[in-house]
mmCIF file of N, CA and C in Angstrom:
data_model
loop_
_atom_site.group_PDB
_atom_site.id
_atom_site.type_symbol
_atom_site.label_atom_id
_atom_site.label_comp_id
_atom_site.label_asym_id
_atom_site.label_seq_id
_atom_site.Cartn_x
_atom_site.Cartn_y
_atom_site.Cartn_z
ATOM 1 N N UNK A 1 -4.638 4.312 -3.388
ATOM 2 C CA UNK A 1 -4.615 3.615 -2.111
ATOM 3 C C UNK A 1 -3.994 4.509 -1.053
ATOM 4 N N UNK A 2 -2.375 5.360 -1.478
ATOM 5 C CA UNK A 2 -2.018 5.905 -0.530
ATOM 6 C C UNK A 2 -2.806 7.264 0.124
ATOM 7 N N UNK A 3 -3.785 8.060 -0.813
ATOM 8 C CA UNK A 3 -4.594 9.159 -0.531
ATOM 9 C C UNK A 3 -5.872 8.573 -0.054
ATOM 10 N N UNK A 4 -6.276 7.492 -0.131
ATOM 11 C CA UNK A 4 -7.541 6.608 0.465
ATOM 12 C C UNK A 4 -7.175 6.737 1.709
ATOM 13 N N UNK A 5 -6.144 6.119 2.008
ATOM 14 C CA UNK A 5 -5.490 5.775 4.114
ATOM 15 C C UNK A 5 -5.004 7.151 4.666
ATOM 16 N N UNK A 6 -4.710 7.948 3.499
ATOM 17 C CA UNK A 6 -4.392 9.075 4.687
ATOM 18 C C UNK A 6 -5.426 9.614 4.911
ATOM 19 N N UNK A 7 -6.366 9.902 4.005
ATOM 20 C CA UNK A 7 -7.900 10.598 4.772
ATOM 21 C C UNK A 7 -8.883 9.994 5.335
ATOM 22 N N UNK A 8 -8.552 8.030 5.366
ATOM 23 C CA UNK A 8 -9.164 7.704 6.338
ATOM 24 C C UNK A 8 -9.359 7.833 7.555
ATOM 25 N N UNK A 9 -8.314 7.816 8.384
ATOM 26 C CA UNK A 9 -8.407 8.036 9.793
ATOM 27 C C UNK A 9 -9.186 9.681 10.193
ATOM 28 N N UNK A 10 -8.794 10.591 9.536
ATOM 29 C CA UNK A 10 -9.553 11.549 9.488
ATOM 30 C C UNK A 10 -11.261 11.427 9.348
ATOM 31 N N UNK A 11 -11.211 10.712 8.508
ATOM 32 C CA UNK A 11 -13.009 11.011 7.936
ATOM 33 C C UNK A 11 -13.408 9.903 9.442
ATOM 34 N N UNK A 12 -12.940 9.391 9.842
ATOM 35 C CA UNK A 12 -13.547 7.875 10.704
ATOM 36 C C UNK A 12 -13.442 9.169 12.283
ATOM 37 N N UNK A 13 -12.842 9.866 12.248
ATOM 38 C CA UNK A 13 -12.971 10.699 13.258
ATOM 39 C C UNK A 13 -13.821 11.979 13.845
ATOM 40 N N UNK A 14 -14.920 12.010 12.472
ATOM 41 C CA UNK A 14 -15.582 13.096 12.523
ATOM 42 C C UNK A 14 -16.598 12.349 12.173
ATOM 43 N N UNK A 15 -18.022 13.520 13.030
ATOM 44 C CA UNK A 15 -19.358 12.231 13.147
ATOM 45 C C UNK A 15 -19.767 12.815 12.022
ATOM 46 N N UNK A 16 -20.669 11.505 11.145
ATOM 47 C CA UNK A 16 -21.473 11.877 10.462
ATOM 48 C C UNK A 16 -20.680 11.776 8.952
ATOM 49 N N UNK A 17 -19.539 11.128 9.061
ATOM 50 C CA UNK A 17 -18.740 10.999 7.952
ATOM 51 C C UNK A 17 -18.359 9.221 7.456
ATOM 52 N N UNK A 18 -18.936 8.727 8.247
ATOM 53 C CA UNK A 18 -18.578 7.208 8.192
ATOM 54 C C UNK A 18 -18.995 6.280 6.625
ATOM 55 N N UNK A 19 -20.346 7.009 6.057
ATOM 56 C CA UNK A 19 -20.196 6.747 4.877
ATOM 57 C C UNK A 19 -19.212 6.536 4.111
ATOM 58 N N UNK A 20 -18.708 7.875 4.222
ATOM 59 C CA UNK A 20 -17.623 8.268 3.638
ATOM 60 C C UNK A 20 -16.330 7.415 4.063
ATOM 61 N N UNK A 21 -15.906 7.079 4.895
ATOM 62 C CA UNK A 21 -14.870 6.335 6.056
ATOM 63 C C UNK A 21 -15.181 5.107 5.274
ATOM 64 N N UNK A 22 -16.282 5.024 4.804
ATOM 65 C CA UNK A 22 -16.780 2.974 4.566
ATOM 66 C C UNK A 22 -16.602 3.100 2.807
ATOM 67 N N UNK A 23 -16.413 4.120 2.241
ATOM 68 C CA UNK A 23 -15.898 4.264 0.520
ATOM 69 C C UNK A 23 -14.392 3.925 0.327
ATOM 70 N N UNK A 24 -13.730 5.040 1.573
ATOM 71 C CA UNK A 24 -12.173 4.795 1.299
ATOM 72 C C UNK A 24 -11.715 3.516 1.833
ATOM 73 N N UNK A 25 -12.362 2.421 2.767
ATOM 74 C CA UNK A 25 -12.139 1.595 3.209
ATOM 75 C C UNK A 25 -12.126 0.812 1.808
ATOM 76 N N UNK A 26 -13.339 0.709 1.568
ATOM 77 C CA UNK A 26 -13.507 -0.250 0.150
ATOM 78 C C UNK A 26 -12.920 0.312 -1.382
ATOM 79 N N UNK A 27 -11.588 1.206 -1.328
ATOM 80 C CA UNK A 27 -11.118 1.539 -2.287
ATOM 81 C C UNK A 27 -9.758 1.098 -2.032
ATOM 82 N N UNK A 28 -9.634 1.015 -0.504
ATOM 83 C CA UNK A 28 -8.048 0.719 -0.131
ATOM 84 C C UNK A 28 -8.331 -0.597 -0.151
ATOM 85 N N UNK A 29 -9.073 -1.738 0.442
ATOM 86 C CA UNK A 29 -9.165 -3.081 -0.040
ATOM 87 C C UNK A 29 -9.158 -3.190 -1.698
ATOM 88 N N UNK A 30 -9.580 -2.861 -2.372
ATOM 89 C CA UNK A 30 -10.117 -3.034 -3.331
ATOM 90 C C UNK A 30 -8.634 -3.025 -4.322
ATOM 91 N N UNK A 31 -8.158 -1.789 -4.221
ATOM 92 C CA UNK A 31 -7.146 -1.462 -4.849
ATOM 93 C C UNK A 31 -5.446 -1.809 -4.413
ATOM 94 N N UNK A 32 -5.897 -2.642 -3.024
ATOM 95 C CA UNK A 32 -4.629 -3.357 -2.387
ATOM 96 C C UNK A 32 -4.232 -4.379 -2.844
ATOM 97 N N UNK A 33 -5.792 -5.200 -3.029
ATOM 98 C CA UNK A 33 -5.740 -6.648 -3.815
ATOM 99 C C UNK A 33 -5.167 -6.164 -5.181
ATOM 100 N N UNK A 34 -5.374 -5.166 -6.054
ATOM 101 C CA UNK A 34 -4.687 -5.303 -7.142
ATOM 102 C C UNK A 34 -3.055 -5.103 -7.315
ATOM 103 N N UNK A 35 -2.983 -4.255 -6.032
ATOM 104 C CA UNK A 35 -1.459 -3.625 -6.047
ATOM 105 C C UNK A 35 -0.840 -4.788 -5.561
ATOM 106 N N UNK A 36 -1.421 -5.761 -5.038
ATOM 107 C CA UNK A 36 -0.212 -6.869 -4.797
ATOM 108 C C UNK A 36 -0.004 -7.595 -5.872
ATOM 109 N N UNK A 37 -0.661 -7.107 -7.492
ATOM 110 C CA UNK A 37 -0.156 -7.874 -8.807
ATOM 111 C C UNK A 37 1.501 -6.932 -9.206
ATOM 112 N N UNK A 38 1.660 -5.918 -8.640
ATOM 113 C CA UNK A 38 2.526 -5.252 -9.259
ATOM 114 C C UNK A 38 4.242 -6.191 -8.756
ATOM 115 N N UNK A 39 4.426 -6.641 -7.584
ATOM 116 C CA UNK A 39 5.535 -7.685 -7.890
ATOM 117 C C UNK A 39 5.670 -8.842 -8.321
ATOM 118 N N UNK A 40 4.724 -9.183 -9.086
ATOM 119 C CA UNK A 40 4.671 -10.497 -9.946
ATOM 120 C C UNK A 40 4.865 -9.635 -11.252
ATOM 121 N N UNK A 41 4.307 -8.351 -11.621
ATOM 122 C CA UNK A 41 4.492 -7.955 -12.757
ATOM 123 C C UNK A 41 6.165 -7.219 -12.935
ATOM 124 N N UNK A 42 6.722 -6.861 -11.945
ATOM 125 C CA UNK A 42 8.009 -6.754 -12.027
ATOM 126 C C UNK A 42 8.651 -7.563 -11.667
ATOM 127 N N UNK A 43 8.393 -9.060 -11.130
ATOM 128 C CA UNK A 43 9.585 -9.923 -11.410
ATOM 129 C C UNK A 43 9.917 -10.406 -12.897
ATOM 130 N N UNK A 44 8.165 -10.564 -13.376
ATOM 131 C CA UNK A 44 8.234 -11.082 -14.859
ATOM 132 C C UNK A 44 8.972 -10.009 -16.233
ATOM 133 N N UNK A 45 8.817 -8.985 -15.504
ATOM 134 C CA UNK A 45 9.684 -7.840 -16.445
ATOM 135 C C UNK A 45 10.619 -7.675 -15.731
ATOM 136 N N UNK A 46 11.220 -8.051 -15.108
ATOM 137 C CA UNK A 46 12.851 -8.095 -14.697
ATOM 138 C C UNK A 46 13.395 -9.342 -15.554
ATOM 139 N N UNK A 47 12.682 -10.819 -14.850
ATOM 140 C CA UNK A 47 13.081 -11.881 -15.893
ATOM 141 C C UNK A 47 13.011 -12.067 -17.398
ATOM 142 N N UNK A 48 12.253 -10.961 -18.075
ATOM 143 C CA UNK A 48 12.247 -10.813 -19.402
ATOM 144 C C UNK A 48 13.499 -9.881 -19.678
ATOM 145 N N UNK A 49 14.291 -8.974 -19.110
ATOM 146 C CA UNK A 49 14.861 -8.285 -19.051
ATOM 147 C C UNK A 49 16.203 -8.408 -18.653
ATOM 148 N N UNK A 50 16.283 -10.038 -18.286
ATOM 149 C CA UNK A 50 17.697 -10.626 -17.659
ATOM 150 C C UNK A 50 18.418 -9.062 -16.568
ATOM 151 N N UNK A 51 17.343 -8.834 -15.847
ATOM 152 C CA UNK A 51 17.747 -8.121 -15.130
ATOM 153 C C UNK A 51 17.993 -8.364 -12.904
ATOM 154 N N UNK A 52 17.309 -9.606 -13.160
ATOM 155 C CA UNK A 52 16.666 -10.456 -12.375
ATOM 156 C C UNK A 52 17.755 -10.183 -10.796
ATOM 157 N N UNK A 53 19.653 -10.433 -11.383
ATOM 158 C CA UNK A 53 20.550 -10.062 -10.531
ATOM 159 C C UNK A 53 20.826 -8.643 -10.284
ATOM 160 N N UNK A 54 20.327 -7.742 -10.465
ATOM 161 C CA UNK A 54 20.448 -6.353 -10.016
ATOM 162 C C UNK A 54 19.849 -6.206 -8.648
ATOM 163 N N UNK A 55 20.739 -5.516 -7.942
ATOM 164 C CA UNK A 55 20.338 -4.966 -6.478
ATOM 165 C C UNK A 55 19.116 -4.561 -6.553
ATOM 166 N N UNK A 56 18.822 -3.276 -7.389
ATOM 167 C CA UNK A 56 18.050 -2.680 -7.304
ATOM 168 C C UNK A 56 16.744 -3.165 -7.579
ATOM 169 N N UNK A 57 16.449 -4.004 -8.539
ATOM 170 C CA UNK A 57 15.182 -5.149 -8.668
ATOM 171 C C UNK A 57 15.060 -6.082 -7.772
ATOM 172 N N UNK A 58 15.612 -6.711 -6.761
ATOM 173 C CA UNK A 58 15.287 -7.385 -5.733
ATOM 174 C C UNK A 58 14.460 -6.482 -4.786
ATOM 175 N N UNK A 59 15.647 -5.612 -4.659
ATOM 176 C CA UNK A 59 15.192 -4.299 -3.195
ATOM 177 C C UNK A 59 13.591 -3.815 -3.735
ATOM 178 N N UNK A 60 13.529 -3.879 -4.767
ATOM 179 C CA UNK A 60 12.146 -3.106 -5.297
ATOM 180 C C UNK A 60 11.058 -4.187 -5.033
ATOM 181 N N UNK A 61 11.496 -5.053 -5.902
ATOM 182 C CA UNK A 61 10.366 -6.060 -5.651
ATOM 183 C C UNK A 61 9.915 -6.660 -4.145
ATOM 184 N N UNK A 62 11.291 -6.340 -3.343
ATOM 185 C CA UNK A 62 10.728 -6.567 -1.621
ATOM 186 C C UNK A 62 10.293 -6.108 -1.138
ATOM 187 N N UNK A 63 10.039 -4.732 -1.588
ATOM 188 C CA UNK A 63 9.703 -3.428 -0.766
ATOM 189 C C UNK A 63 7.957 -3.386 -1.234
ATOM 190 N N UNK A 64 8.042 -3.523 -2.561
ATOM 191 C CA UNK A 64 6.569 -4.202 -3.066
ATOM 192 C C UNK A 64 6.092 -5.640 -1.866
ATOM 193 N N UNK A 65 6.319 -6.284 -1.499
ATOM 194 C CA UNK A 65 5.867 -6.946 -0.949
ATOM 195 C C UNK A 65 5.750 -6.789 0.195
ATOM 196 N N UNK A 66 6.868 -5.939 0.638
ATOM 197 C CA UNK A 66 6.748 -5.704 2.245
ATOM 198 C C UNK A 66 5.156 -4.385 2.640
ATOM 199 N N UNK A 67 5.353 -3.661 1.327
ATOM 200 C CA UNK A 67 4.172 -2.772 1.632
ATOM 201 C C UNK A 67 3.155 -3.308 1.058
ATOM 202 N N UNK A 68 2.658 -4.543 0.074
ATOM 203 C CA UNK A 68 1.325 -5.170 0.254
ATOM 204 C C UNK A 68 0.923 -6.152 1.532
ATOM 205 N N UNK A 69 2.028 -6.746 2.309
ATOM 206 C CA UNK A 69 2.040 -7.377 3.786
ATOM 207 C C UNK A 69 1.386 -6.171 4.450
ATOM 208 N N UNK A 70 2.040 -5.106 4.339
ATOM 209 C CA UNK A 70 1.483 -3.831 5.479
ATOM 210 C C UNK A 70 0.249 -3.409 5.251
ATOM 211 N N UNK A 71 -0.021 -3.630 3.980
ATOM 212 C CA UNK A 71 -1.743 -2.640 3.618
ATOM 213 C C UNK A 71 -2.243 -4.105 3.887
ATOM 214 N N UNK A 72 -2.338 -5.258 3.743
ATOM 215 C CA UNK A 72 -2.900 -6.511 4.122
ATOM 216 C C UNK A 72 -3.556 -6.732 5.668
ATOM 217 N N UNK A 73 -2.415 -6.547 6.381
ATOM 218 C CA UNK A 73 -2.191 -7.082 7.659
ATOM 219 C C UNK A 73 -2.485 -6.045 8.390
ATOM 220 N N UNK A 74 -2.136 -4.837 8.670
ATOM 221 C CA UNK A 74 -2.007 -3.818 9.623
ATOM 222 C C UNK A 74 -3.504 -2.549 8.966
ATOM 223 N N UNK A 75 -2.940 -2.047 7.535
ATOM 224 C CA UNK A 75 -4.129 -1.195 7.352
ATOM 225 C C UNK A 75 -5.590 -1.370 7.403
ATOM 226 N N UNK A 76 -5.648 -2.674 5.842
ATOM 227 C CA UNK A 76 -6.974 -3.088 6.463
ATOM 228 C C UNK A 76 -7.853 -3.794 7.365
ATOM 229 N N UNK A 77 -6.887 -4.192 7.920
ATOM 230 C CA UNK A 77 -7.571 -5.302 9.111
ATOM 231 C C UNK A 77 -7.796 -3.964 10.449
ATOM 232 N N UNK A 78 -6.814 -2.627 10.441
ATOM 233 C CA UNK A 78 -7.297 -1.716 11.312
ATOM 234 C C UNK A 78 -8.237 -0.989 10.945
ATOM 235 N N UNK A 79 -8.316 -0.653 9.586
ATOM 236 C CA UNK A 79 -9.416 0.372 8.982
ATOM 237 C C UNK A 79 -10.664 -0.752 8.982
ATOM 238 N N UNK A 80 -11.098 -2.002 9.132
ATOM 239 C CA UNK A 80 -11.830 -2.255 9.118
ATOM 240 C C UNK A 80 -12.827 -2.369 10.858
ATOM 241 N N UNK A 81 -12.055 -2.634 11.711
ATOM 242 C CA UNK A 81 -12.405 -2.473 13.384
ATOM 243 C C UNK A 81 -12.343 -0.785 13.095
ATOM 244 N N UNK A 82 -12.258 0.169 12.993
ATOM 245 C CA UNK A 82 -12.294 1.651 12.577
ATOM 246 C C UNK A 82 -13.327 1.845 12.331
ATOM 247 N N UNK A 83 -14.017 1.226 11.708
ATOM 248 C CA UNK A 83 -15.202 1.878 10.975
ATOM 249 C C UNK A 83 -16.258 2.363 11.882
ATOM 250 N N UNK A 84 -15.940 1.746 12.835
ATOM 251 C CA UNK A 84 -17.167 2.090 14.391
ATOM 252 C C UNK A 84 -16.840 2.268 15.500
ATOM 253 N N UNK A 85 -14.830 2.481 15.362
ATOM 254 C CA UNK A 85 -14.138 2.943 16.750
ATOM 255 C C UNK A 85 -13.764 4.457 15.985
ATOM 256 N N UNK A 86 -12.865 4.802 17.412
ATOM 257 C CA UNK A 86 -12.044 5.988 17.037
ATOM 258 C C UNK A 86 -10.830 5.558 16.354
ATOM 259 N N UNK A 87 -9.973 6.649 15.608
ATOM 260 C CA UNK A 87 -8.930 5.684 15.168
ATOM 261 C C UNK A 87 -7.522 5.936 15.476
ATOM 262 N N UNK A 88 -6.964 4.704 16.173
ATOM 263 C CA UNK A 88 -5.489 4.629 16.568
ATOM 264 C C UNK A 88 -4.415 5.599 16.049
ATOM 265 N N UNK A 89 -2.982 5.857 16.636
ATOM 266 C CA UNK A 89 -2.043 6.588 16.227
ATOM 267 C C UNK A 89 -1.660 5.063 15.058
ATOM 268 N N UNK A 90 -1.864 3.890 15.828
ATOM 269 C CA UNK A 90 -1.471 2.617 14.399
ATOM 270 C C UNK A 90 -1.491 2.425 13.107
ATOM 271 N N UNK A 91 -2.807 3.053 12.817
ATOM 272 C CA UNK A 91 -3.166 3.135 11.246
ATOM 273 C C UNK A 91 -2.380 4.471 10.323
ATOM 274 N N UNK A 92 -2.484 5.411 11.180
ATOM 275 C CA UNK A 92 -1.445 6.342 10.603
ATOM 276 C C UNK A 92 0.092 6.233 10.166
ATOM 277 N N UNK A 93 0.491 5.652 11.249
ATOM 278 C CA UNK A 93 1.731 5.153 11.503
ATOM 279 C C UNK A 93 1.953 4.028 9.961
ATOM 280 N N UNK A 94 1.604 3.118 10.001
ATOM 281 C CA UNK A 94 1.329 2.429 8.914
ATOM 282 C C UNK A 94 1.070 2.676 7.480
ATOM 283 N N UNK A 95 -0.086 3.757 7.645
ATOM 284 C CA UNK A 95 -0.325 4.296 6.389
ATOM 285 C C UNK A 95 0.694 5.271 5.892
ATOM 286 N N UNK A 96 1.566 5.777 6.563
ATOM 287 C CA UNK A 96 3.209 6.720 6.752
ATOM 288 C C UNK A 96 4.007 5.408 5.565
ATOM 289 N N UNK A 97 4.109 4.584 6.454
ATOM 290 C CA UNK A 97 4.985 3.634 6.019
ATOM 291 C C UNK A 97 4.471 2.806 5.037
ATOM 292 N N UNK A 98 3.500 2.609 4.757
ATOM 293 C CA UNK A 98 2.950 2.623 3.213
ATOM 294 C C UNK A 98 3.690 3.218 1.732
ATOM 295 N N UNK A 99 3.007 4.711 2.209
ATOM 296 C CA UNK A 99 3.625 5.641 1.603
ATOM 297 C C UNK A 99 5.256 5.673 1.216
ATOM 298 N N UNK A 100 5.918 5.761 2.342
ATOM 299 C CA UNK A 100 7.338 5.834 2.200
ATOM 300 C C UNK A 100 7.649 4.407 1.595
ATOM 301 N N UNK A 101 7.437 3.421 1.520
ATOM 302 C CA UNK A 101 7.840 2.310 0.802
ATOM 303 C C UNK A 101 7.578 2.221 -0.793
ATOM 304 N N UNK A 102 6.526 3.158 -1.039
ATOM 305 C CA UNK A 102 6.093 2.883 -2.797
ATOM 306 C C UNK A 102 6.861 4.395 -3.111
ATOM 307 N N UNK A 103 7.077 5.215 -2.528
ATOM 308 C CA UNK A 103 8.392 6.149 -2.621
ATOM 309 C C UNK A 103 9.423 5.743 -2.909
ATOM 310 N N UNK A 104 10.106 5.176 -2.339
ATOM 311 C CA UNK A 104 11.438 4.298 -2.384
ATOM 312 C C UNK A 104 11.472 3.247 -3.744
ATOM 313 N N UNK A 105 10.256 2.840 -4.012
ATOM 314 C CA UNK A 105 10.275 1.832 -4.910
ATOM 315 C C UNK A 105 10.417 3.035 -6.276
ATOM 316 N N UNK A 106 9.846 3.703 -6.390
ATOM 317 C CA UNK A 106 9.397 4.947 -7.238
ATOM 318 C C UNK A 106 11.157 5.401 -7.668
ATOM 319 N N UNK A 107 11.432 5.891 -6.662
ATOM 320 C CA UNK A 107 13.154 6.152 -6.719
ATOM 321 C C UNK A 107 13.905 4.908 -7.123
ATOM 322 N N UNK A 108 13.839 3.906 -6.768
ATOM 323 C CA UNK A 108 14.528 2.352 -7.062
ATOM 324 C C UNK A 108 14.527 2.309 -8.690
ATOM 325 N N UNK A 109 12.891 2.361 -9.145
ATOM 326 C CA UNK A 109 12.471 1.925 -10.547
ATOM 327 C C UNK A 109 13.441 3.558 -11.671
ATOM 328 N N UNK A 110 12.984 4.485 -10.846
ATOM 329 C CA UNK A 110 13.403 5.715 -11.743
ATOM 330 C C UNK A 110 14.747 5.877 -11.835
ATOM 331 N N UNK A 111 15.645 5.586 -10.679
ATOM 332 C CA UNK A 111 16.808 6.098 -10.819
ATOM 333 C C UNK A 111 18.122 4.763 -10.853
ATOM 334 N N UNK A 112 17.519 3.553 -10.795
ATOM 335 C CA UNK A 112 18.209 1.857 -11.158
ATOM 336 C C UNK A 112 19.520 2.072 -10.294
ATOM 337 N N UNK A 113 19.721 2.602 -9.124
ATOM 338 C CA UNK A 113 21.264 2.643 -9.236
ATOM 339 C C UNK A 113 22.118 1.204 -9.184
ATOM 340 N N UNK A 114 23.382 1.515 -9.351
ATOM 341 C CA UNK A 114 24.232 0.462 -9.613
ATOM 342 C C UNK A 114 24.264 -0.241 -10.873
#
C-alpha cells in the first residue's frame, strides 16, 4: 500500500500513464480494506496475551487506526478524483504520513518499550 501511494501521484502526472495510475489506485483500495483487519488482529492478540494495559499496545493499535482513517478518508477518496486531475501537494502529504505511522507502529511492535 505504502509503495502503491508513493508512485501514485507520480504515474497520475505523466501522460499516457493513467493505466497504470488506475492499477495502483486499485491496489491501495484493495489492500487498505484489508489493512484495516490488522487492529482487530492486534487487539485480539494483545487480549490473548493479557497484554491489553501496556502503553505500547494501545499507542499501536491507535496509530493502526489513525492510518487506516487516513488511507480511507484522505488517500483514496484523493487518488480517486486524481485519476483525471493533476495531483495535489495533499495526497503526498498524506501518503508521507501514512508511511510514518506504520513506521512507528513497526518500532512500537519491535521494540515494546516500557
Amino acid at each position: 500500500v505504502t509503495v502503491a501511494m508513493a508512485m501514485f501521484p507520480r504515474l497520475v502526472a505523466q501522460p499516457g500513464q493513467a493505466p497504470a495510475a488506475r492499477v495502483l489506485h486499485r491496489i491501495t483500495r484493495v489492500y487498505g480494506v484489508l489493512a484495516l483487519l490488522v487492529p482487530g488482529l492486534g487487539f485480539g492478540l494483545a487480549f490473548r496475551d493479557d497484554v491489553l494495559d501496556t502503553a505500547w499496545v494501545g499507542t499501536s493499535i491507535l496509530l493502526s487506526v489513525v492510518a487506516g482513517l487516513l488511507l480511507w478518508r484522505v488517500v483514496t477518496e484523493q487518488a480517486q478524483a486524481l485519476v483525471t486531475t493533476v495531483p495535489g501537494q495533499g495526497l503526498r502529504i498524506a501518503g508521507g504520513l501514512f508511511a510514518v505511522t506504520w513506521v512507528a507502529i513497526l518500532v512500537l511492535m519491535v521494540v515494546k518499550p516500557g
